[in-house]
Amino acid sequence: QLQLVESGGGLVQPGGSLRLSCAASGFTLGYYAIGWFRQAPGKEREGVSCISSSGGSTNYADSVKGRFTISRDNAKNTVYLQMNSLKPEDTGVYYCAGDPRSRLLVLWPNEYRYWGQGTQVTVSS
């Protein structure tokens, strides 16, 4: 069974850092483009970052450029999202999603086929 599982969320103070992980089971993550998305209460799900299957290409939302870094270790079947200089507006449930179109680099949730259950990130003092 194809499954994505996020981890690494938590409570952090403004200016702090977190690293999220997206682990795959039941399939080879290296064949899939992966995106990170987030959803704050009362808001629509929005794209944060995405990475091609090889890791050679990435894309970021303007709101996180320079602060977040997406990477992947296909040998470990895992994609990461390093989040630095966190702000209260980064608060939300973070989801990873995968699609077999290996070069997909869009931040539109509807383009991704498989989704994890999400991990909560709260940035607050």
PDB file of N, CA and C in Angstrom, residues 17-120:
ATOM      1  N   SER A  17      13.670  27.049  14.217  1.00  0.00           N
ATOM      2  CA  SER A  17      13.781  26.149  13.066  1.00  0.00           C
ATOM      3  C   SER A  17      13.133  24.803  13.367  1.00  0.00           C
ATOM      4  N   LEU A  18      12.682  24.173  12.305  1.00  0.00           N
ATOM      5  CA  LEU A  18      12.192  22.800  12.350  1.00  0.00           C
ATOM      6  C   LEU A  18      12.587  22.116  11.057  1.00  0.00           C
ATOM      7  N   ARG A  19      12.738  20.806  11.120  1.00  0.00           N
ATOM      8  CA  ARG A  19      12.939  20.029   9.900  1.00  0.00           C
ATOM      9  C   ARG A  19      11.846  18.978   9.817  1.00  0.00           C
ATOM     10  N   LEU A  20      11.078  19.076   8.764  1.00  0.00           N
ATOM     11  CA  LEU A  20      10.029  18.095   8.511  1.00  0.00           C
ATOM     12  C   LEU A  20      10.569  16.981   7.618  1.00  0.00           C
ATOM     13  N   SER A  21      10.053  15.784   7.841  1.00  0.00           N
ATOM     14  CA  SER A  21      10.408  14.640   7.008  1.00  0.00           C
ATOM     15  C   SER A  21       9.148  14.044   6.399  1.00  0.00           C
ATOM     16  N   CYS A  22       9.305  13.522   5.208  1.00  0.00           N
ATOM     17  CA  CYS A  22       8.220  12.840   4.507  1.00  0.00           C
ATOM     18  C   CYS A  22       8.771  11.496   4.073  1.00  0.00           C
ATOM     19  N   ALA A  23       8.335  10.444   4.732  1.00  0.00           N
ATOM     20  CA  ALA A  23       8.835   9.110   4.453  1.00  0.00           C
ATOM     21  C   ALA A  23       7.809   8.329   3.645  1.00  0.00           C
ATOM     22  N   ALA A  24       8.302   7.573   2.698  1.00  0.00           N
ATOM     23  CA  ALA A  24       7.421   6.795   1.834  1.00  0.00           C
ATOM     24  C   ALA A  24       7.520   5.318   2.158  1.00  0.00           C
ATOM     25  N   SER A  25       6.411   4.656   2.043  1.00  0.00           N
ATOM     26  CA  SER A  25       6.402   3.197   2.159  1.00  0.00           C
ATOM     27  C   SER A  25       5.477   2.642   1.096  1.00  0.00           C
ATOM     28  N   GLY A  26       5.839   1.458   0.617  1.00  0.00           N
ATOM     29  CA  GLY A  26       5.009   0.815  -0.394  1.00  0.00           C
ATOM     30  C   GLY A  26       5.336   1.215  -1.821  1.00  0.00           C
ATOM     31  N   PHE A  27       6.275   2.146  -1.982  1.00  0.00           N
ATOM     32  CA  PHE A  27       6.680   2.534  -3.328  1.00  0.00           C
ATOM     33  C   PHE A  27       8.049   3.199  -3.259  1.00  0.00           C
ATOM     34  N   THR A  28       8.676   3.352  -4.420  1.00  0.00           N
ATOM     35  CA  THR A  28      10.000   3.965  -4.488  1.00  0.00           C
ATOM     36  C   THR A  28       9.843   5.467  -4.694  1.00  0.00           C
ATOM     37  N   LEU A  29      10.190   6.205  -3.654  1.00  0.00           N
ATOM     38  CA  LEU A  29       9.983   7.647  -3.693  1.00  0.00           C
ATOM     39  C   LEU A  29      10.770   8.314  -4.805  1.00  0.00           C
ATOM     40  N   GLY A  30      11.874   7.717  -5.197  1.00  0.00           N
ATOM     41  CA  GLY A  30      12.747   8.321  -6.185  1.00  0.00           C
ATOM     42  C   GLY A  30      12.127   8.499  -7.558  1.00  0.00           C
ATOM     43  N   TYR A  31      10.985   7.889  -7.810  1.00  0.00           N
ATOM     44  CA  TYR A  31      10.308   8.051  -9.089  1.00  0.00           C
ATOM     45  C   TYR A  31       9.260   9.164  -9.066  1.00  0.00           C
ATOM     46  N   TYR A  32       9.105   9.808  -7.923  1.00  0.00           N
ATOM     47  CA  TYR A  32       8.013  10.748  -7.741  1.00  0.00           C
ATOM     48  C   TYR A  32       8.507  12.165  -7.450  1.00  0.00           C
ATOM     49  N   ALA A  33       7.842  13.145  -8.060  1.00  0.00           N
ATOM     50  CA  ALA A  33       7.991  14.515  -7.596  1.00  0.00           C
ATOM     51  C   ALA A  33       7.237  14.641  -6.274  1.00  0.00           C
ATOM     52  N   ILE A  34       7.783  15.440  -5.366  1.00  0.00           N
ATOM     53  CA  ILE A  34       7.185  15.609  -4.048  1.00  0.00           C
ATOM     54  C   ILE A  34       6.969  17.096  -3.763  1.00  0.00           C
ATOM     55  N   GLY A  35       5.830  17.385  -3.203  1.00  0.00           N
ATOM     56  CA  GLY A  35       5.535  18.754  -2.792  1.00  0.00           C
ATOM     57  C   GLY A  35       5.196  18.823  -1.319  1.00  0.00           C
ATOM     58  N   TRP A  36       5.477  19.977  -0.738  1.00  0.00           N
ATOM     59  CA  TRP A  36       5.052  20.272   0.633  1.00  0.00           C
ATOM     60  C   TRP A  36       3.972  21.348   0.551  1.00  0.00           C
ATOM     61  N   PHE A  37       2.922  21.152   1.318  1.00  0.00           N
ATOM     62  CA  PHE A  37       1.801  22.074   1.355  1.00  0.00           C
ATOM     63  C   PHE A  37       1.445  22.353   2.805  1.00  0.00           C
ATOM     64  N   ARG A  38       0.733  23.427   3.036  1.00  0.00           N
ATOM     65  CA  ARG A  38       0.298  23.722   4.398  1.00  0.00           C
ATOM     66  C   ARG A  38      -1.105  24.306   4.370  1.00  0.00           C
ATOM     67  N   GLN A  39      -1.769  24.141   5.497  1.00  0.00           N
ATOM     68  CA  GLN A  39      -3.128  24.661   5.616  1.00  0.00           C
ATOM     69  C   GLN A  39      -3.316  25.218   7.011  1.00  0.00           C
ATOM     70  N   ALA A  40      -3.616  26.509   7.071  1.00  0.00           N
ATOM     71  CA  ALA A  40      -3.904  27.167   8.334  1.00  0.00           C
ATOM     72  C   ALA A  40      -5.408  27.122   8.583  1.00  0.00           C
ATOM     73  N   PRO A  41      -5.818  27.222   9.831  1.00  0.00           N
ATOM     74  CA  PRO A  41      -7.253  27.186  10.126  1.00  0.00           C
ATOM     75  C   PRO A  41      -8.017  28.244   9.347  1.00  0.00           C
ATOM     76  N   GLY A  42      -9.082  27.827   8.697  1.00  0.00           N
ATOM     77  CA  GLY A  42      -9.924  28.749   7.954  1.00  0.00           C
ATOM     78  C   GLY A  42      -9.373  29.187   6.617  1.00  0.00           C
ATOM     79  N   LYS A  43      -8.245  28.612   6.210  1.00  0.00           N
ATOM     80  CA  LYS A  43      -7.636  28.999   4.942  1.00  0.00           C
ATOM     81  C   LYS A  43      -7.516  27.797   4.022  1.00  0.00           C
ATOM     82  N   GLU A  44      -7.317  28.091   2.746  1.00  0.00           N
ATOM     83  CA  GLU A  44      -7.137  27.024   1.775  1.00  0.00           C
ATOM     84  C   GLU A  44      -5.716  26.450   1.879  1.00  0.00           C
ATOM     85  N   ARG A  45      -5.597  25.216   1.435  1.00  0.00           N
ATOM     86  CA  ARG A  45      -4.282  24.594   1.381  1.00  0.00           C
ATOM     87  C   ARG A  45      -3.432  25.315   0.336  1.00  0.00           C
ATOM     88  N   GLU A  46      -2.178  25.598   0.698  1.00  0.00           N
ATOM     89  CA  GLU A  46      -1.301  26.316  -0.211  1.00  0.00           C
ATOM     90  C   GLU A  46       0.022  25.575  -0.390  1.00  0.00           C
ATOM     91  N   GLY A  47       0.606  25.751  -1.558  1.00  0.00           N
ATOM     92  CA  GLY A  47       1.888  25.131  -1.840  1.00  0.00           C
ATOM     93  C   GLY A  47       3.027  25.869  -1.170  1.00  0.00           C
ATOM     94  N   VAL A  48       3.967  25.121  -0.639  1.00  0.00           N
ATOM     95  CA  VAL A  48       5.136  25.688   0.034  1.00  0.00           C
ATOM     96  C   VAL A  48       6.393  25.473  -0.800  1.00  0.00           C
ATOM     97  N   SER A  49       6.609  24.229  -1.215  1.00  0.00           N
ATOM     98  CA  SER A  49       7.806  23.909  -1.977  1.00  0.00           C
ATOM     99  C   SER A  49       7.615  22.567  -2.650  1.00  0.00           C
ATOM    100  N   CYS A  50       8.393  22.328  -3.704  1.00  0.00           N
ATOM    101  CA  CYS A  50       8.350  21.033  -4.372  1.00  0.00           C
ATOM    102  C   CYS A  50       9.712  20.725  -4.956  1.00  0.00           C
ATOM    103  N   ILE A  51       9.909  19.436  -5.263  1.00  0.00           N
ATOM    104  CA  ILE A  51      11.197  18.977  -5.744  1.00  0.00           C
ATOM    105  C   ILE A  51      10.973  17.873  -6.775  1.00  0.00           C
ATOM    106  N   SER A  52      11.772  17.881  -7.826  1.00  0.00           N
ATOM    107  CA  SER A  52      11.658  16.850  -8.846  1.00  0.00           C
ATOM    108  C   SER A  52      12.171  15.520  -8.306  1.00  0.00           C
ATOM    109  N   SER A  53      11.908  14.461  -9.038  1.00  0.00           N
ATOM    110  CA  SER A  53      12.255  13.127  -8.549  1.00  0.00           C
ATOM    111  C   SER A  53      13.758  12.962  -8.316  1.00  0.00           C
ATOM    112  N   SER A  54      14.563  13.589  -9.160  1.00  0.00           N
ATOM    113  CA  SER A  54      16.015  13.474  -9.012  1.00  0.00           C
ATOM    114  C   SER A  54      16.571  14.406  -7.951  1.00  0.00           C
ATOM    115  N   GLY A  55      15.788  15.416  -7.592  1.00  0.00           N
ATOM    116  CA  GLY A  55      16.269  16.434  -6.659  1.00  0.00           C
ATOM    117  C   GLY A  55      16.973  17.581  -7.346  1.00  0.00           C
ATOM    118  N   GLY A  56      17.056  17.517  -8.669  1.00  0.00           N
ATOM    119  CA  GLY A  56      17.800  18.528  -9.394  1.00  0.00           C
ATOM    120  C   GLY A  56      17.082  19.846  -9.565  1.00  0.00           C
ATOM    121  N   SER A  57      15.781  19.836  -9.390  1.00  0.00           N
ATOM    122  CA  SER A  57      14.996  21.061  -9.554  1.00  0.00           C
ATOM    123  C   SER A  57      14.065  21.242  -8.370  1.00  0.00           C
ATOM    124  N   THR A  58      13.937  22.487  -7.959  1.00  0.00           N
ATOM    125  CA  THR A  58      13.070  22.808  -6.835  1.00  0.00           C
ATOM    126  C   THR A  58      12.266  24.067  -7.144  1.00  0.00           C
ATOM    127  N   ASN A  59      11.230  24.276  -6.358  1.00  0.00           N
ATOM    128  CA  ASN A  59      10.383  25.454  -6.510  1.00  0.00           C
ATOM    129  C   ASN A  59       9.888  25.846  -5.119  1.00  0.00           C
ATOM    130  N   TYR A  60       9.755  27.155  -4.895  1.00  0.00           N
ATOM    131  CA  TYR A  60       9.333  27.643  -3.583  1.00  0.00           C
ATOM    132  C   TYR A  60       8.274  28.729  -3.733  1.00  0.00           C
ATOM    133  N   ALA A  61       7.381  28.769  -2.781  1.00  0.00           N
ATOM    134  CA  ALA A  61       6.454  29.898  -2.705  1.00  0.00           C
ATOM    135  C   ALA A  61       7.244  31.139  -2.282  1.00  0.00           C
ATOM    136  N   ASP A  62       6.821  32.293  -2.753  1.00  0.00           N
ATOM    137  CA  ASP A  62       7.534  33.531  -2.431  1.00  0.00           C
ATOM    138  C   ASP A  62       7.626  33.752  -0.923  1.00  0.00           C
ATOM    139  N   SER A  63       6.620  33.332  -0.217  1.00  0.00           N
ATOM    140  CA  SER A  63       6.559  33.580   1.225  1.00  0.00           C
ATOM    141  C   SER A  63       7.618  32.825   2.024  1.00  0.00           C
ATOM    142  N   VAL A  64       8.225  31.799   1.409  1.00  0.00           N
ATOM    143  CA  VAL A  64       9.214  30.992   2.151  1.00  0.00           C
ATOM    144  C   VAL A  64      10.595  31.018   1.516  1.00  0.00           C
ATOM    145  N   LYS A  65      10.737  31.675   0.392  1.00  0.00           N
ATOM    146  CA  LYS A  65      12.045  31.726  -0.274  1.00  0.00           C
ATOM    147  C   LYS A  65      13.094  32.339   0.638  1.00  0.00           C
ATOM    148  N   GLY A  66      14.246  31.688   0.687  1.00  0.00           N
ATOM    149  CA  GLY A  66      15.322  32.172   1.528  1.00  0.00           C
ATOM    150  C   GLY A  66      15.249  31.668   2.959  1.00  0.00           C
ATOM    151  N   ARG A  67      14.125  31.072   3.328  1.00  0.00           N
ATOM    152  CA  ARG A  67      13.964  30.554   4.699  1.00  0.00           C
ATOM    153  C   ARG A  67      13.810  29.038   4.739  1.00  0.00           C
ATOM    154  N   PHE A  68      13.145  28.482   3.735  1.00  0.00           N
ATOM    155  CA  PHE A  68      12.897  27.038   3.686  1.00  0.00           C
ATOM    156  C   PHE A  68      13.771  26.407   2.604  1.00  0.00           C
ATOM    157  N   THR A  69      14.173  25.161   2.865  1.00  0.00           N
ATOM    158  CA  THR A  69      14.942  24.402   1.883  1.00  0.00           C
ATOM    159  C   THR A  69      14.378  22.997   1.791  1.00  0.00           C
ATOM    160  N   ILE A  70      14.044  22.595   0.572  1.00  0.00           N
ATOM    161  CA  ILE A  70      13.564  21.247   0.346  1.00  0.00           C
ATOM    162  C   ILE A  70      14.715  20.393  -0.178  1.00  0.00           C
ATOM    163  N   SER A  71      14.766  19.143   0.238  1.00  0.00           N
ATOM    164  CA  SER A  71      15.804  18.227  -0.229  1.00  0.00           C
ATOM    165  C   SER A  71      15.258  16.812  -0.162  1.00  0.00           C
ATOM    166  N   ARG A  72      15.994  15.894  -0.737  1.00  0.00           N
ATOM    167  CA  ARG A  72      15.542  14.510  -0.702  1.00  0.00           C
ATOM    168  C   ARG A  72      16.727  13.573  -0.646  1.00  0.00           C
ATOM    169  N   ASP A  73      16.508  12.424  -0.023  1.00  0.00           N
ATOM    170  CA  ASP A  73      17.474  11.346   0.029  1.00  0.00           C
ATOM    171  C   ASP A  73      16.739  10.116  -0.484  1.00  0.00           C
ATOM    172  N   ASN A  74      16.884   9.850  -1.764  1.00  0.00           N
ATOM    173  CA  ASN A  74      16.133   8.746  -2.359  1.00  0.00           C
ATOM    174  C   ASN A  74      16.578   7.389  -1.816  1.00  0.00           C
ATOM    175  N   ALA A  75      17.800   7.301  -1.364  1.00  0.00           N
ATOM    176  CA  ALA A  75      18.269   6.047  -0.772  1.00  0.00           C
ATOM    177  C   ALA A  75      17.514   5.740   0.528  1.00  0.00           C
ATOM    178  N   LYS A  76      17.072   6.799   1.210  1.00  0.00           N
ATOM    179  CA  LYS A  76      16.305   6.638   2.440  1.00  0.00           C
ATOM    180  C   LYS A  76      14.801   6.776   2.204  1.00  0.00           C
ATOM    181  N   ASN A  77      14.435   6.966   0.941  1.00  0.00           N
ATOM    182  CA  ASN A  77      13.007   7.098   0.607  1.00  0.00           C
ATOM    183  C   ASN A  77      12.341   8.228   1.392  1.00  0.00           C
ATOM    184  N   THR A  78      13.059   9.343   1.520  1.00  0.00           N
ATOM    185  CA  THR A  78      12.594  10.436   2.369  1.00  0.00           C
ATOM    186  C   THR A  78      12.867  11.789   1.716  1.00  0.00           C
ATOM    187  N   VAL A  79      11.924  12.702   1.901  1.00  0.00           N
ATOM    188  CA  VAL A  79      12.068  14.094   1.487  1.00  0.00           C
ATOM    189  C   VAL A  79      12.002  14.955   2.740  1.00  0.00           C
ATOM    190  N   TYR A  80      12.784  16.025   2.746  1.00  0.00           N
ATOM    191  CA  TYR A  80      12.869  16.895   3.918  1.00  0.00           C
ATOM    192  C   TYR A  80      12.447  18.324   3.576  1.00  0.00           C
ATOM    193  N   LEU A  81      11.999  19.018   4.589  1.00  0.00           N
ATOM    194  CA  LEU A  81      11.757  20.455   4.471  1.00  0.00           C
ATOM    195  C   LEU A  81      12.396  21.119   5.679  1.00  0.00           C
ATOM    196  N   GLN A  82      13.522  21.784   5.448  1.00  0.00           N
ATOM    197  CA  GLN A  82      14.195  22.533   6.511  1.00  0.00           C
ATOM    198  C   GLN A  82      13.579  23.923   6.567  1.00  0.00           C
ATOM    199  N   MET A  83      13.073  24.274   7.731  1.00  0.00           N
ATOM    200  CA  MET A  83      12.378  25.552   7.892  1.00  0.00           C
ATOM    201  C   MET A  83      13.120  26.392   8.920  1.00  0.00           C
ATOM    202  N   ASN A  84      13.660  27.502   8.473  1.00  0.00           N
ATOM    203  CA  ASN A  84      14.397  28.416   9.343  1.00  0.00           C
ATOM    204  C   ASN A  84      13.676  29.749   9.438  1.00  0.00           C
ATOM    205  N   SER A  85      14.051  30.533  10.433  1.00  0.00           N
ATOM    206  CA  SER A  85      13.473  31.872  10.616  1.00  0.00           C
ATOM    207  C   SER A  85      11.954  31.819  10.587  1.00  0.00           C
ATOM    208  N   LEU A  86      11.410  30.904  11.315  1.00  0.00           N
ATOM    209  CA  LEU A  86       9.966  30.685  11.283  1.00  0.00           C
ATOM    210  C   LEU A  86       9.201  31.882  11.834  1.00  0.00           C
ATOM    211  N   LYS A  87       8.033  32.109  11.235  1.00  0.00           N
ATOM    212  CA  LYS A  87       7.163  33.217  11.605  1.00  0.00           C
ATOM    213  C   LYS A  87       5.815  32.670  12.061  1.00  0.00           C
ATOM    214  N   PRO A  88       5.074  33.427  12.835  1.00  0.00           N
ATOM    215  CA  PRO A  88       3.736  32.963  13.236  1.00  0.00           C
ATOM    216  C   PRO A  88       2.848  32.599  12.053  1.00  0.00           C
ATOM    217  N   GLU A  89       3.001  33.294  10.951  1.00  0.00           N
ATOM    218  CA  GLU A  89       2.173  32.999   9.776  1.00  0.00           C
ATOM    219  C   GLU A  89       2.562  31.692   9.091  1.00  0.00           C
ATOM    220  N   ASP A  90       3.625  31.044   9.529  1.00  0.00           N
ATOM    221  CA  ASP A  90       3.969  29.720   9.018  1.00  0.00           C
ATOM    222  C   ASP A  90       3.183  28.616   9.726  1.00  0.00           C
ATOM    223  N   THR A  91       2.428  28.976  10.711  1.00  0.00           N
ATOM    224  CA  THR A  91       1.641  28.000  11.466  1.00  0.00           C
ATOM    225  C   THR A  91       0.611  27.320  10.583  1.00  0.00           C
ATOM    226  N   GLY A  92       0.480  26.006  10.752  1.00  0.00           N
ATOM    227  CA  GLY A  92      -0.515  25.243  10.011  1.00  0.00           C
ATOM    228  C   GLY A  92      -0.181  23.769  10.031  1.00  0.00           C
ATOM    229  N   VAL A  93      -1.029  23.007   9.394  1.00  0.00           N
ATOM    230  CA  VAL A  93      -0.751  21.587   9.188  1.00  0.00           C
ATOM    231  C   VAL A  93       0.011  21.464   7.872  1.00  0.00           C
ATOM    232  N   TYR A  94       1.135  20.792   7.946  1.00  0.00           N
ATOM    233  CA  TYR A  94       1.993  20.613   6.772  1.00  0.00           C
ATOM    234  C   TYR A  94       1.815  19.203   6.216  1.00  0.00           C
ATOM    235  N   TYR A  95       1.599  19.150   4.925  1.00  0.00           N
ATOM    236  CA  TYR A  95       1.388  17.893   4.229  1.00  0.00           C
ATOM    237  C   TYR A  95       2.456  17.700   3.159  1.00  0.00           C
ATOM    238  N   CYS A  96       2.867  16.457   2.952  1.00  0.00           N
ATOM    239  CA  CYS A  96       3.646  16.157   1.761  1.00  0.00           C
ATOM    240  C   CYS A  96       2.758  15.377   0.798  1.00  0.00           C
ATOM    241  N   ALA A  97       3.056  15.537  -0.461  1.00  0.00           N
ATOM    242  CA  ALA A  97       2.265  14.899  -1.507  1.00  0.00           C
ATOM    243  C   ALA A  97       3.195  14.465  -2.628  1.00  0.00           C
ATOM    244  N   GLY A  98       2.814  13.381  -3.306  1.00  0.00           N
ATOM    245  CA  GLY A  98       3.643  12.855  -4.371  1.00  0.00           C
ATOM    246  C   GLY A  98       2.877  12.650  -5.654  1.00  0.00           C
ATOM    247  N   ASP A  99       3.609  12.732  -6.752  1.00  0.00           N
ATOM    248  CA  ASP A  99       3.015  12.465  -8.058  1.00  0.00           C
ATOM    249  C   ASP A  99       4.045  11.788  -8.940  1.00  0.00           C
ATOM    250  N   PRO A 100       3.607  10.802  -9.731  1.00  0.00           N
ATOM    251  CA  PRO A 100       4.562  10.062 -10.559  1.00  0.00           C
ATOM    252  C   PRO A 100       5.128  10.843 -11.743  1.00  0.00           C
ATOM    253  N   ARG A 101       4.610  12.031 -12.010  1.00  0.00           N
ATOM    254  CA  ARG A 101       5.237  12.875 -13.031  1.00  0.00           C
ATOM    255  C   ARG A 101       6.508  13.450 -12.419  1.00  0.00           C
ATOM    256  N   SER A 102       7.602  12.860 -12.755  1.00  0.00           N
ATOM    257  CA  SER A 102       8.850  13.068 -12.023  1.00  0.00           C
ATOM    258  C   SER A 102       9.370  14.501 -12.066  1.00  0.00           C
ATOM    259  N   ARG A 103       9.000  15.239 -13.104  1.00  0.00           N
ATOM    260  CA  ARG A 103       9.502  16.609 -13.223  1.00  0.00           C
ATOM    261  C   ARG A 103       8.479  17.658 -12.824  1.00  0.00           C
ATOM    262  N   LEU A 104       7.409  17.223 -12.203  1.00  0.00           N
ATOM    263  CA  LEU A 104       6.373  18.160 -11.784  1.00  0.00           C
ATOM    264  C   LEU A 104       6.941  19.153 -10.788  1.00  0.00           C
ATOM    265  N   LEU A 105       6.791  20.441 -11.052  1.00  0.00           N
ATOM    266  CA  LEU A 105       7.325  21.477 -10.175  1.00  0.00           C
ATOM    267  C   LEU A 105       6.300  22.568  -9.914  1.00  0.00           C
ATOM    268  N   VAL A 106       5.058  22.172  -9.814  1.00  0.00           N
ATOM    269  CA  VAL A 106       4.021  23.161  -9.544  1.00  0.00           C
ATOM    270  C   VAL A 106       3.587  23.069  -8.085  1.00  0.00           C
ATOM    271  N   LEU A 107       3.041  24.160  -7.592  1.00  0.00           N
ATOM    272  CA  LEU A 107       2.615  24.233  -6.205  1.00  0.00           C
ATOM    273  C   LEU A 107       1.094  24.242  -6.099  1.00  0.00           C
ATOM    274  N   TRP A 108       0.459  23.527  -7.042  1.00  0.00           N
ATOM    275  CA  TRP A 108      -0.995  23.425  -7.025  1.00  0.00           C
ATOM    276  C   TRP A 108      -1.397  22.091  -6.422  1.00  0.00           C
ATOM    277  N   PRO A 109      -2.093  22.089  -5.306  1.00  0.00           N
ATOM    278  CA  PRO A 109      -2.423  20.825  -4.627  1.00  0.00           C
ATOM    279  C   PRO A 109      -3.148  19.818  -5.528  1.00  0.00           C
ATOM    280  N   ASN A 110      -4.005  20.293  -6.404  1.00  0.00           N
ATOM    281  CA  ASN A 110      -4.804  19.380  -7.222  1.00  0.00           C
ATOM    282  C   ASN A 110      -3.971  18.559  -8.189  1.00  0.00           C
ATOM    283  N   GLU A 111      -2.715  18.937  -8.397  1.00  0.00           N
ATOM    284  CA  GLU A 111      -1.862  18.223  -9.348  1.00  0.00           C
ATOM    285  C   GLU A 111      -1.180  17.009  -8.726  1.00  0.00           C
ATOM    286  N   TYR A 112      -1.306  16.845  -7.406  1.00  0.00           N
ATOM    287  CA  TYR A 112      -0.600  15.765  -6.725  1.00  0.00           C
ATOM    288  C   TYR A 112      -1.565  14.641  -6.362  1.00  0.00           C
ATOM    289  N   ARG A 113      -1.116  13.436  -6.583  1.00  0.00           N
ATOM    290  CA  ARG A 113      -2.009  12.290  -6.472  1.00  0.00           C
ATOM    291  C   ARG A 113      -2.071  11.683  -5.080  1.00  0.00           C
ATOM    292  N   TYR A 114      -0.939  11.599  -4.412  1.00  0.00           N
ATOM    293  CA  TYR A 114      -0.888  10.882  -3.133  1.00  0.00           C
ATOM    294  C   TYR A 114      -0.522  11.848  -2.008  1.00  0.00           C
ATOM    295  N   TRP A 115      -1.194  11.690  -0.878  1.00  0.00           N
ATOM    296  CA  TRP A 115      -1.048  12.631   0.232  1.00  0.00           C
ATOM    297  C   TRP A 115      -0.801  11.922   1.554  1.00  0.00           C
ATOM    298  N   GLY A 116      -0.001  12.571   2.404  1.00  0.00           N
ATOM    299  CA  GLY A 116       0.152  12.115   3.779  1.00  0.00           C
ATOM    300  C   GLY A 116      -0.943  12.697   4.655  1.00  0.00           C
ATOM    301  N   GLN A 117      -0.874  12.369   5.933  1.00  0.00           N
ATOM    302  CA  GLN A 117      -1.902  12.795   6.883  1.00  0.00           C
ATOM    303  C   GLN A 117      -1.613  14.151   7.512  1.00  0.00           C
ATOM    304  N   GLY A 118      -0.398  14.633   7.395  1.00  0.00           N
ATOM    305  CA  GLY A 118      -0.062  15.958   7.892  1.00  0.00           C
ATOM    306  C   GLY A 118       0.602  15.953   9.253  1.00  0.00           C
ATOM    307  N   THR A 119       1.367  17.017   9.507  1.00  0.00           N
ATOM    308  CA  THR A 119       1.994  17.226  10.809  1.00  0.00           C
ATOM    309  C   THR A 119       1.810  18.693  11.184  1.00  0.00           C
ATOM    310  N   GLN A 120       1.478  18.937  12.453  1.00  0.00           N
ATOM    311  CA  GLN A 120       1.172  20.295  12.897  1.00  0.00           C
ATOM    312  C   GLN A 120       2.455  21.068  13.185  1.00  0.00           C
TER     313      GLN A 120
END
